[in-house]
PDB file of C-alpha atoms in Angstrom:
ATOM      1  CA  LEU A   1      16.859 -30.803 -14.212  1.00 49.00           C
ATOM      2  CA  LEU A   2      19.559 -28.346 -13.163  1.00 51.00           C
ATOM      3  CA  SER A   3      20.852 -28.018 -16.729  1.00 55.00           C
ATOM      4  CA  LYS A   4      17.509 -26.651 -17.964  1.00 51.00           C
ATOM      5  CA  HIS A   5      17.319 -22.954 -18.757  1.00 47.00           C
ATOM      6  CA  TYR A   6      13.561 -22.700 -19.255  1.00 50.00           C
ATOM      7  CA  ASN A   7      10.463 -23.147 -17.165  1.00 47.00           C
ATOM      8  CA  ASP A   8       8.579 -26.130 -18.560  1.00 52.00           C
ATOM      9  CA  ASP A   9       9.173 -28.101 -15.347  1.00 56.00           C
ATOM     10  CA  THR A  10       6.412 -27.792 -12.749  1.00 59.00           C
ATOM     11  CA  HIS A  11       8.429 -28.265  -9.574  1.00 62.00           C
ATOM     12  CA  SER A  12      11.263 -25.783 -10.055  1.00 62.00           C
ATOM     13  CA  VAL A  13      11.632 -22.295 -11.470  1.00 64.00           C
ATOM     14  CA  ASP A  14      14.445 -20.395 -13.105  1.00 60.00           C
ATOM     15  CA  ASP A  15      16.629 -18.089 -11.031  1.00 58.00           C
ATOM     16  CA  HIS A  16      17.455 -15.617 -13.783  1.00 51.00           C
ATOM     17  CA  ALA A  17      14.038 -14.109 -14.541  1.00 52.00           C
ATOM     18  CA  PRO A  18      13.521 -10.328 -14.312  1.00 52.00           C
ATOM     19  CA  GLY A  19      13.477  -9.429 -10.652  1.00 50.00           C
ATOM     20  CA  SER A  20      15.944 -12.144  -9.645  1.00 53.00           C
ATOM     21  CA  LYS A  21      19.348 -11.447  -8.133  1.00 55.00           C
ATOM     22  CA  SER A  22      21.395 -14.324  -9.536  1.00 53.00           C
ATOM     23  CA  GLY A  23      21.919 -12.907 -13.028  1.00 55.00           C
ATOM     24  CA  THR A  24      22.915 -16.285 -14.436  1.00 56.00           C
ATOM     25  CA  GLU A  25      21.090 -18.881 -16.517  1.00 58.00           C
ATOM     26  CA  SER A  26      22.865 -21.812 -14.838  1.00 57.00           C
ATOM     27  CA  LYS A  27      20.707 -21.904 -11.701  1.00 66.00           C
ATOM     28  CA  ARG A  28      17.189 -23.020 -10.872  1.00 67.00           C
ATOM     29  CA  GLN A  29      15.231 -22.814  -7.637  1.00 73.00           C
ATOM     30  CA  VAL A  30      14.427 -26.388  -6.530  1.00 75.00           C
ATOM     31  CA  TYR A  31      12.106 -26.502  -3.534  1.00 75.00           C
ATOM     32  CA  GLY A  32      12.007 -30.240  -2.727  1.00 77.00           C
ATOM     33  CA  TRP A  33       8.767 -31.318  -1.001  1.00 83.00           C
ATOM     34  CA  ASP A  34       7.570 -27.696  -1.058  1.00 83.00           C
ATOM     35  CA  GLY A  35       7.522 -27.878  -4.844  1.00 80.00           C
ATOM     36  CA  PHE A  36       4.130 -29.609  -4.517  1.00 85.00           C
ATOM     37  CA  MET A  37       2.334 -26.654  -2.911  1.00 89.00           C
ATOM     38  CA  ASN A  38      -0.524 -25.483  -5.085  1.00 91.00           C
ATOM     39  CA  HIS A  39      -1.446 -21.934  -6.016  1.00 92.00           C
ATOM     40  CA  SER A  40      -4.476 -20.004  -4.819  1.00 95.00           C
ATOM     41  CA  CYS A  41      -5.425 -16.418  -5.668  1.00 94.00           C
ATOM     42  CA  ASP A  42      -6.570 -16.246  -2.025  1.00 95.00           C
ATOM     43  CA  ALA A  43      -3.664 -18.166  -0.482  1.00 96.00           C
ATOM     44  CA  ASN A  44      -3.698 -19.084   3.215  1.00 96.00           C
ATOM     45  CA  ALA A  45       0.068 -18.667   3.697  1.00 96.00           C
ATOM     46  CA  TYR A  46       2.964 -16.517   2.535  1.00 93.00           C
ATOM     47  CA  PHE A  47       6.706 -17.112   2.538  1.00 91.00           C
ATOM     48  CA  PRO A  48       9.048 -14.245   3.465  1.00 90.00           C
ATOM     49  CA  LEU A  49      12.690 -14.751   2.542  1.00 86.00           C
ATOM     50  CA  LEU A  50      15.025 -14.972   5.552  1.00 90.00           C
ATOM     51  CA  TYR A  51      18.343 -14.988   3.717  1.00 86.00           C
ATOM     52  CA  ARG A  52      19.909 -15.862   0.398  1.00 81.00           C
ATOM     53  CA  THR A  53      23.377 -17.172  -0.523  1.00 82.00           C
ATOM     54  CA  PRO A  54      24.794 -18.106  -3.944  1.00 77.00           C
ATOM     55  CA  THR A  55      23.593 -21.697  -3.406  1.00 79.00           C
ATOM     56  CA  GLU A  56      20.654 -21.494  -1.009  1.00 83.00           C
ATOM     57  CA  MET A  57      17.454 -19.589  -0.242  1.00 82.00           C
ATOM     58  CA  CYS A  58      15.983 -19.842   3.246  1.00 89.00           C
ATOM     59  CA  TYR A  59      12.394 -18.773   3.849  1.00 90.00           C
ATOM     60  CA  GLN A  60       9.670 -19.307   6.406  1.00 93.00           C
ATOM     61  CA  ALA A  61       5.965 -20.055   5.996  1.00 93.00           C
ATOM     62  CA  ILE A  62       3.441 -17.867   7.836  1.00 96.00           C
ATOM     63  CA  ALA A  63      -0.314 -18.509   7.981  1.00 97.00           C
ATOM     64  CA  LEU A  64      -2.459 -15.629   6.742  1.00 96.00           C
ATOM     65  CA  ARG A  65      -5.521 -17.044   8.514  1.00 96.00           C
ATOM     66  CA  ASP A  66      -6.420 -20.112  10.567  1.00 98.00           C
ATOM     67  CA  ILE A  67      -5.535 -23.373   8.777  1.00 97.00           C
ATOM     68  CA  ASN A  68      -7.341 -26.430  10.133  1.00 97.00           C
ATOM     69  CA  VAL A  69      -6.254 -30.064  10.103  1.00 97.00           C
ATOM     70  CA  GLY A  70      -6.841 -31.442   6.620  1.00 96.00           C
ATOM     71  CA  ASP A  71      -6.869 -28.026   4.901  1.00 96.00           C
ATOM     72  CA  GLU A  72      -4.644 -27.657   1.866  1.00 95.00           C
ATOM     73  CA  VAL A  73      -1.809 -25.177   2.408  1.00 96.00           C
ATOM     74  CA  THR A  74      -1.602 -22.826  -0.558  1.00 95.00           C
ATOM     75  CA  CYS A  75       0.585 -19.975  -1.775  1.00 93.00           C
ATOM     76  CA  ASP A  76       0.226 -17.212  -4.357  1.00 93.00           C
ATOM     77  CA  TYR A  77       2.583 -17.967  -7.248  1.00 89.00           C
ATOM     78  CA  ALA A  78       2.546 -14.290  -8.257  1.00 89.00           C
ATOM     79  CA  LEU A  79       4.637 -13.497  -5.166  1.00 89.00           C
ATOM     80  CA  PHE A  80       7.627 -15.461  -6.494  1.00 83.00           C
ATOM     81  CA  ASP A  81       7.827 -14.612 -10.200  1.00 82.00           C
ATOM     82  CA  TYR A  82       7.848 -11.136 -11.720  1.00 85.00           C
ATOM     83  CA  GLN A  83       7.389 -12.804 -15.098  1.00 82.00           C
ATOM     84  CA  CYS A  84       6.473 -16.486 -15.404  1.00 77.00           C
ATOM     85  CA  ASN A  85       8.858 -17.101 -18.336  1.00 71.00           C
ATOM     86  CA  GLY A  86       7.196 -20.249 -19.658  1.00 71.00           C
ATOM     87  CA  HIS A  87       5.194 -21.606 -16.704  1.00 74.00           C
ATOM     88  CA  GLU A  88       2.151 -19.359 -16.912  1.00 81.00           C
ATOM     89  CA  ILE A  89      -1.216 -20.741 -15.778  1.00 85.00           C
ATOM     90  CA  GLU A  90      -3.626 -19.739 -18.528  1.00 89.00           C
ATOM     91  CA  VAL A  91      -6.705 -21.042 -16.683  1.00 92.00           C
ATOM     92  CA  CYS A  92      -6.500 -20.872 -12.892  1.00 92.00           C
ATOM     93  CA  ALA A  93      -8.510 -23.581 -11.106  1.00 92.00           C
ATOM     94  CA  CYS A  94      -8.032 -22.402  -7.513  1.00 93.00           C
ATOM     95  CA  GLY A  95     -11.795 -22.015  -7.054  1.00 93.00           C
ATOM     96  CA  SER A  96     -11.440 -18.915  -4.867  1.00 94.00           C
ATOM     97  CA  THR A  97     -14.035 -16.162  -5.052  1.00 94.00           C
ATOM     98  CA  LYS A  98     -10.999 -13.894  -5.603  1.00 92.00           C
ATOM     99  CA  CYS A  99      -9.667 -15.972  -8.518  1.00 95.00           C
ATOM    100  CA  ARG A 100      -7.872 -13.819 -11.104  1.00 93.00           C
ATOM    101  CA  GLY A 101      -8.532 -16.253 -13.946  1.00 93.00           C
ATOM    102  CA  LYS A 102      -4.907 -16.733 -14.988  1.00 91.00           C
ATOM    103  CA  ILE A 103      -1.423 -16.492 -13.473  1.00 89.00           C
ATOM    104  CA  LEU A 104       1.088 -14.464 -15.488  1.00 89.00           C
ATOM    105  CA  GLY A 105       3.446 -13.447 -12.692  1.00 88.00           C
ATOM    106  CA  PHE A 106       3.502 -10.309 -10.560  1.00 91.00           C
ATOM    107  CA  GLN A 107       3.941  -8.125 -13.650  1.00 91.00           C
ATOM    108  CA  GLY A 108       0.572  -9.266 -15.015  1.00 91.00           C
ATOM    109  CA  LEU A 109      -1.469  -8.218 -11.970  1.00 94.00           C
ATOM    110  CA  PRO A 110      -3.668  -5.088 -11.836  1.00 94.00           C
ATOM    111  CA  LEU A 111      -1.915  -2.121 -10.221  1.00 95.00           C
ATOM    112  CA  GLN A 112      -4.162  -2.136  -7.137  1.00 93.00           C
ATOM    113  CA  THR A 113      -3.466  -5.850  -6.532  1.00 93.00           C
ATOM    114  CA  LYS A 114       0.281  -5.326  -6.918  1.00 95.00           C
ATOM    115  CA  VAL A 115       0.235  -2.636  -4.248  1.00 95.00           C
ATOM    116  CA  GLU A 116      -1.832  -4.769  -1.855  1.00 92.00           C
ATOM    117  CA  LEU A 117       0.682  -7.630  -2.213  1.00 94.00           C
ATOM    118  CA  LEU A 118       3.859  -5.520  -1.844  1.00 93.00           C
ATOM    119  CA  CYS A 119       4.177  -6.406   1.844  1.00 92.00           C
ATOM    120  CA  MET A 120       4.586 -10.089   0.908  1.00 93.00           C
ATOM    121  CA  VAL A 121       6.682 -10.124  -2.285  1.00 89.00           C
ATOM    122  CA  GLU A 122      10.409 -10.764  -2.415  1.00 83.00           C
ATOM    123  CA  GLU A 123      12.519  -7.594  -2.402  1.00 84.00           C
ATOM    124  CA  GLU A 124      13.857  -8.091  -5.921  1.00 83.00           C
ATOM    125  CA  ILE A 125      10.303  -8.304  -7.286  1.00 87.00           C
ATOM    126  CA  LYS A 126       9.301  -5.199  -5.333  1.00 90.00           C
ATOM    127  CA  ASP A 127      12.329  -3.281  -6.636  1.00 90.00           C
ATOM    128  CA  LYS A 128      11.600  -4.352 -10.227  1.00 90.00           C
ATOM    129  CA  PHE A 129       7.978  -3.184  -9.913  1.00 93.00           C
ATOM    130  CA  LEU A 130       8.919   0.213  -8.449  1.00 94.00           C
ATOM    131  CA  GLN A 131      11.459   0.829 -11.193  1.00 93.00           C
ATOM    132  CA  GLU A 132       9.412  -0.415 -14.126  1.00 92.00           C
ATOM    133  CA  GLU A 133       6.188   1.411 -13.214  1.00 94.00           C
ATOM    134  CA  ASN A 134       7.839   4.596 -11.865  1.00 95.00           C
ATOM    135  CA  VAL A 135       6.366   4.206  -8.370  1.00 96.00           C
ATOM    136  CA  VAL A 136       7.451   6.274  -5.371  1.00 96.00           C
ATOM    137  CA  VAL A 137       6.880   4.796  -1.905  1.00 96.00           C
ATOM    138  CA  TYR A 138       6.594   7.044   1.127  1.00 95.00           C
ATOM    139  CA  GLN A 139       6.739   5.689   4.669  1.00 95.00           C
ATOM    140  CA  SER A 140       4.373   6.957   7.333  1.00 95.00           C
ATOM    141  CA  TYR A 141       3.805   5.896  10.931  1.00 95.00           C
ATOM    142  CA  LEU A 142       0.582   6.250  12.891  1.00 96.00           C
ATOM    143  CA  PRO A 143       0.946   8.429  15.997  1.00 96.00           C
ATOM    144  CA  GLN A 144       0.005   7.027  19.377  1.00 96.00           C
ATOM    145  CA  GLY A 145      -3.748   7.224  19.846  1.00 97.00           C
ATOM    146  CA  ILE A 146      -4.526   7.108  16.087  1.00 97.00           C
ATOM    147  CA  GLY A 147      -5.671   4.034  14.161  1.00 96.00           C
ATOM    148  CA  LEU A 148      -6.263   3.308  10.474  1.00 95.00           C
ATOM    149  CA  VAL A 149      -9.359   1.283   9.552  1.00 93.00           C
ATOM    150  CA  THR A 150      -9.771  -0.115   6.042  1.00 86.00           C
ATOM    151  CA  SER A 151     -12.786  -1.820   4.490  1.00 80.00           C
ATOM    152  CA  SER A 152     -13.795  -2.681   0.936  1.00 73.00           C
ATOM    153  CA  GLU A 153     -16.995  -0.622   1.333  1.00 74.00           C
ATOM    154  CA  ASP A 154     -15.695   2.559   3.003  1.00 76.00           C
ATOM    155  CA  GLY A 155     -12.008   2.632   2.054  1.00 81.00           C
ATOM    156  CA  SER A 156      -9.540   3.843   4.694  1.00 89.00           C
ATOM    157  CA  HIS A 157     -10.188   6.330   7.485  1.00 92.00           C
ATOM    158  CA  LEU A 158      -8.642   7.441  10.763  1.00 96.00           C
ATOM    159  CA  VAL A 159     -10.122   6.581  14.149  1.00 97.00           C
ATOM    160  CA  ALA A 160      -9.141   7.421  17.709  1.00 97.00           C
ATOM    161  CA  THR A 161      -7.738   4.658  19.913  1.00 98.00           C
ATOM    162  CA  ARG A 162      -7.794   6.865  23.032  1.00 97.00           C
ATOM    163  CA  ARG A 163      -9.719   9.879  24.352  1.00 98.00           C
ATOM    164  CA  PHE A 164      -8.865  13.409  23.215  1.00 98.00           C
ATOM    165  CA  ASP A 165     -10.321  16.441  24.998  1.00 98.00           C
ATOM    166  CA  ILE A 166     -11.214  19.780  23.399  1.00 97.00           C
ATOM    167  CA  GLY A 167      -8.060  21.718  22.432  1.00 97.00           C
ATOM    168  CA  GLN A 168      -5.782  18.724  22.950  1.00 97.00           C
ATOM    169  CA  PRO A 169      -3.291  18.031  20.125  1.00 97.00           C
ATOM    170  CA  LEU A 170      -3.846  14.717  18.363  1.00 97.00           C
ATOM    171  CA  PHE A 171      -0.574  14.859  16.442  1.00 97.00           C
ATOM    172  CA  ILE A 172       1.955  17.020  14.613  1.00 97.00           C
ATOM    173  CA  ASN A 173       2.563  15.948  11.032  1.00 96.00           C
ATOM    174  CA  SER A 174       4.944  16.889   8.212  1.00 95.00           C
ATOM    175  CA  ALA A 175       3.706  17.013   4.621  1.00 95.00           C
ATOM    176  CA  GLN A 176       5.845  15.915   1.683  1.00 94.00           C
ATOM    177  CA  LEU A 177       5.918  18.681  -0.956  1.00 95.00           C
ATOM    178  CA  ILE A 178       5.507  17.066  -4.385  1.00 95.00           C
ATOM    179  CA  PRO A 179       6.433  19.034  -7.546  1.00 94.00           C
ATOM    180  CA  MET A 180       3.584  19.252 -10.042  1.00 91.00           C
ATOM    181  CA  GLU A 181       5.635  17.544 -12.763  1.00 93.00           C
ATOM    182  CA  ASP A 182       6.101  14.474 -10.542  1.00 94.00           C
ATOM    183  CA  LEU A 183       2.348  14.174 -10.055  1.00 91.00           C
ATOM    184  CA  THR A 184       1.843  13.730 -13.790  1.00 90.00           C
ATOM    185  CA  SER A 185       4.691  11.259 -14.350  1.00 93.00           C
ATOM    186  CA  LYS A 186       4.782   9.078 -11.224  1.00 95.00           C
ATOM    187  CA  LYS A 187       2.564   6.812  -9.154  1.00 96.00           C
ATOM    188  CA  PHE A 188       2.554   7.143  -5.367  1.00 97.00           C
ATOM    189  CA  VAL A 189       2.226   4.455  -2.710  1.00 96.00           C
ATOM    190  CA  LEU A 190       2.065   4.986   1.036  1.00 96.00           C
ATOM    191  CA  ASP A 191       3.558   2.472   3.461  1.00 95.00           C
ATOM    192  CA  VAL A 192       1.638   2.964   6.709  1.00 94.00           C
ATOM    193  CA  ASP A 193       3.173   0.746   9.379  1.00 91.00           C
ATOM    194  CA  GLY A 194       3.836  -1.985   6.790  1.00 89.00           C
ATOM    195  CA  LYS A 195       0.493  -1.698   4.955  1.00 91.00           C
ATOM    196  CA  TYR A 196       0.844  -0.470   1.350  1.00 94.00           C
ATOM    197  CA  ILE A 197      -1.895   1.787  -0.049  1.00 94.00           C
ATOM    198  CA  LEU A 198      -2.108   3.217  -3.578  1.00 95.00           C
ATOM    199  CA  LEU A 199      -2.677   6.960  -3.351  1.00 95.00           C
ATOM    200  CA  ASP A 200      -5.375   8.588  -5.463  1.00 91.00           C
ATOM    201  CA  LYS A 201      -3.918  11.756  -6.991  1.00 89.00           C
ATOM    202  CA  GLU A 202      -7.320  13.422  -7.022  1.00 85.00           C
ATOM    203  CA  HIS A 203      -8.290  12.746  -3.404  1.00 86.00           C
ATOM    204  CA  HIS A 204      -5.148  12.080  -1.351  1.00 91.00           C
ATOM    205  CA  PHE A 205      -3.179  15.271  -2.074  1.00 92.00           C
ATOM    206  CA  ILE A 206      -3.732  18.932  -1.222  1.00 91.00           C
ATOM    207  CA  TYR A 207      -2.955  21.013  -4.310  1.00 90.00           C
ATOM    208  CA  ARG A 208      -1.236  24.388  -3.929  1.00 90.00           C
ATOM    209  CA  ASP A 209      -0.098  26.825  -6.642  1.00 88.00           C
ATOM    210  CA  GLU A 210       3.314  25.262  -7.320  1.00 87.00           C
ATOM    211  CA  TYR A 211       3.237  21.915  -5.533  1.00 91.00           C
ATOM    212  CA  ALA A 212       0.996  19.396  -3.816  1.00 92.00           C
ATOM    213  CA  GLU A 213       1.123  18.252  -0.204  1.00 94.00           C
ATOM    214  CA  MET A 214       1.168  14.532   0.560  1.00 95.00           C
ATOM    215  CA  LEU A 215       0.122  14.102   4.191  1.00 95.00           C
ATOM    216  CA  GLY A 216       1.098  10.500   4.868  1.00 95.00           C
ATOM    217  CA  PHE A 217      -1.315   8.706   7.213  1.00 96.00           C
ATOM    218  CA  ASP A 218      -3.351  11.935   7.456  1.00 96.00           C
ATOM    219  CA  SER A 219      -4.329  11.495   3.786  1.00 94.00           C
ATOM    220  CA  PHE A 220      -7.105   9.228   5.084  1.00 94.00           C
ATOM    221  CA  MET A 221      -8.833  11.640   7.452  1.00 95.00           C
ATOM    222  CA  ASP A 222     -12.468  11.929   6.390  1.00 92.00           C
ATOM    223  CA  HIS A 223     -14.397  15.153   5.862  1.00 92.00           C
ATOM    224  CA  SER A 224     -17.219  16.415   8.060  1.00 93.00           C
ATOM    225  CA  CYS A 225     -19.095  19.713   7.891  1.00 93.00           C
ATOM    226  CA  SER A 226     -18.972  19.590  11.712  1.00 94.00           C
ATOM    227  CA  PRO A 227     -15.429  18.198  12.115  1.00 95.00           C
ATOM    228  CA  SER A 228     -13.878  16.820  15.274  1.00 96.00           C
ATOM    229  CA  THR A 229     -10.486  18.463  14.571  1.00 96.00           C
ATOM    230  CA  GLU A 230      -8.885  21.577  13.156  1.00 95.00           C
ATOM    231  CA  GLN A 231      -5.356  22.029  11.795  1.00 94.00           C
ATOM    232  CA  GLU A 232      -2.856  24.877  12.136  1.00 94.00           C
ATOM    233  CA  TYR A 233       0.304  25.166  10.033  1.00 94.00           C
ATOM    234  CA  ILE A 234       3.433  26.015  12.032  1.00 94.00           C
ATOM    235  CA  THR A 235       5.894  25.868   9.087  1.00 93.00           C
ATOM    236  CA  LYS A 236       5.529  25.568   5.315  1.00 92.00           C
ATOM    237  CA  ASN A 237       5.052  21.801   5.550  1.00 93.00           C
ATOM    238  CA  GLU A 238       4.400  21.082   9.245  1.00 95.00           C
ATOM    239  CA  TYR A 239       1.069  21.400  11.035  1.00 95.00           C
ATOM    240  CA  VAL A 240      -0.628  20.477  14.302  1.00 96.00           C
ATOM    241  CA  VAL A 241      -4.072  18.888  14.545  1.00 97.00           C
ATOM    242  CA  ARG A 242      -6.185  19.659  17.639  1.00 97.00           C
ATOM    243  CA  ALA A 243      -9.536  18.369  18.875  1.00 97.00           C
ATOM    244  CA  LYS A 244     -12.529  20.680  18.372  1.00 96.00           C
ATOM    245  CA  LYS A 245     -14.766  18.404  20.405  1.00 96.00           C
ATOM    246  CA  VAL A 246     -14.305  15.439  22.733  1.00 97.00           C
ATOM    247  CA  ILE A 247     -13.127  12.421  20.714  1.00 97.00           C
ATOM    248  CA  LEU A 248     -13.651   8.976  22.240  1.00 97.00           C
ATOM    249  CA  PRO A 249     -11.925   5.672  21.400  1.00 97.00           C
ATOM    250  CA  GLY A 250     -13.426   4.289  18.201  1.00 96.00           C
ATOM    251  CA  ASP A 251     -14.669   7.673  16.961  1.00 96.00           C
ATOM    252  CA  LYS A 252     -13.851   8.580  13.380  1.00 95.00           C
ATOM    253  CA  ILE A 253     -11.431  11.532  13.219  1.00 97.00           C
ATOM    254  CA  THR A 254     -12.641  14.201  10.802  1.00 95.00           C
ATOM    255  CA  CYS A 255     -11.657  17.596   9.412  1.00 94.00           C
ATOM    256  CA  ASP A 256     -13.290  20.189   7.144  1.00 92.00           C
ATOM    257  CA  TYR A 257     -11.904  19.762   3.630  1.00 89.00           C
ATOM    258  CA  GLY A 258     -12.964  23.314   2.901  1.00 85.00           C
ATOM    259  CA  SER A 259     -10.569  24.714   5.530  1.00 86.00           C
ATOM    260  CA  LEU A 260      -7.187  23.399   4.410  1.00 85.00           C
ATOM    261  CA  GLU A 261      -5.383  26.680   3.729  1.00 86.00           C
ATOM    262  CA  ASN A 262      -1.685  26.881   4.576  1.00 85.00           C
ATOM    263  CA  SER A 263      -1.512  30.274   6.326  1.00 82.00           C
ATOM    264  CA  VAL A 264       2.268  30.108   6.846  1.00 84.00           C
ATOM    265  CA  ALA A 265       3.027  29.574   3.139  1.00 80.00           C
ATOM    266  CA  LYS A 266       0.040  31.736   2.166  1.00 84.00           C
ATOM    267  CA  GLN A 267      -1.217  28.924  -0.027  1.00 82.00           C
ATOM    268  CA  LYS A 268      -4.882  28.111  -0.564  1.00 80.00           C
ATOM    269  CA  ASN A 269      -6.342  24.717  -1.332  1.00 79.00           C
ATOM    270  CA  LEU A 270      -6.884  24.918  -5.109  1.00 76.00           C
ATOM    271  CA  GLY A 271      -9.929  22.627  -4.992  1.00 72.00           C
ATOM    272  CA  THR A 272      -9.234  19.962  -7.624  1.00 71.00           C
ATOM    273  CA  SER A 273     -12.073  17.551  -6.839  1.00 72.00           C
ATOM    274  CA  SER A 274     -15.760  17.679  -5.949  1.00 76.00           C
ATOM    275  CA  PHE A 275     -18.062  15.292  -4.146  1.00 79.00           C
ATOM    276  CA  VAL A 276     -21.462  15.106  -2.471  1.00 87.00           C
ATOM    277  CA  CYS A 277     -20.959  15.160   1.294  1.00 87.00           C
ATOM    278  CA  LYS A 278     -22.692  12.449   3.297  1.00 86.00           C
ATOM    279  CA  CYS A 279     -21.409  13.418   6.747  1.00 87.00           C
ATOM    280  CA  GLY A 280     -24.970  13.475   8.106  1.00 85.00           C
ATOM    281  CA  GLU A 281     -24.430  16.595  10.210  1.00 89.00           C
ATOM    282  CA  SER A 282     -27.274  19.107  10.625  1.00 89.00           C
ATOM    283  CA  ASN A 283     -25.111  21.793   8.969  1.00 90.00           C
ATOM    284  CA  CYS A 284     -24.030  19.570   6.039  1.00 91.00           C
ATOM    285  CA  ARG A 285     -23.185  21.748   3.036  1.00 87.00           C
ATOM    286  CA  GLY A 286     -24.052  19.075   0.467  1.00 84.00           C
ATOM    287  CA  ALA A 287     -21.830  19.413  -2.619  1.00 83.00           C
ATOM    288  CA  LEU A 288     -18.211  20.369  -1.919  1.00 78.00           C
ATOM    289  CA  VAL A 289     -15.253  21.415  -4.038  1.00 76.00           C
ATOM    290  CA  CYS A 290     -11.943  20.831  -2.272  1.00 72.00           C
TER     291      CYS A 290
END
């Protein structure tokens, strides 16, 4: 078994595939009893690596949801192989409603799925993905009193987790200034407190004359024609957000996308996208360009 340099064995995998750190064809990863864990495209556990030596990998198993007595424990094979190198699953039989149909390794996943799984993949696979697909990851941390809610229907938006009174600052934030040439050649991912989100270049950036602003967690503040906040720039890339009305815990935090000028840098919002507003306010302007 250990002398094999290919992946036609079910219960072990090579340790020299793209994204691996060993760099030698003389090693295979042999998992013992754990080699019998089946794949699911909606796995109920994941397996972060604790440490790695030249002869050993140590990892732990963490439940992603409740696992009852008698339930099969499953993992997502795409988290362990950047390329399958001979042990692809051409017809997946996991039976999940989220089944991808086939397993070709992490490299074969859609971009959105790759980003959603980044928090669970091994570091060498993550590094290989970022390099191969020219992805830039920015870290952002939610301020105290601000939460991020994500759903498949409504996407991501900011909510208050405490009360804010009129005129009270919610947060001060610093924008990353992205050169225009980078926007055409790179993909951008935001790491918000460990949750990876693929940024939409049309909707998640504020475009200025010579650059675009990437606002971190604040990229997900929704628009309202009667917003609960207003922003004021204090430097070229730093601004403060204050409450325009009382904001209670659980309230969605909103701003007016039509009022995003940077008065310090004397830069207007160029207005690169349009949408039909559904804020529901009595003064709703309908169609917006922002």
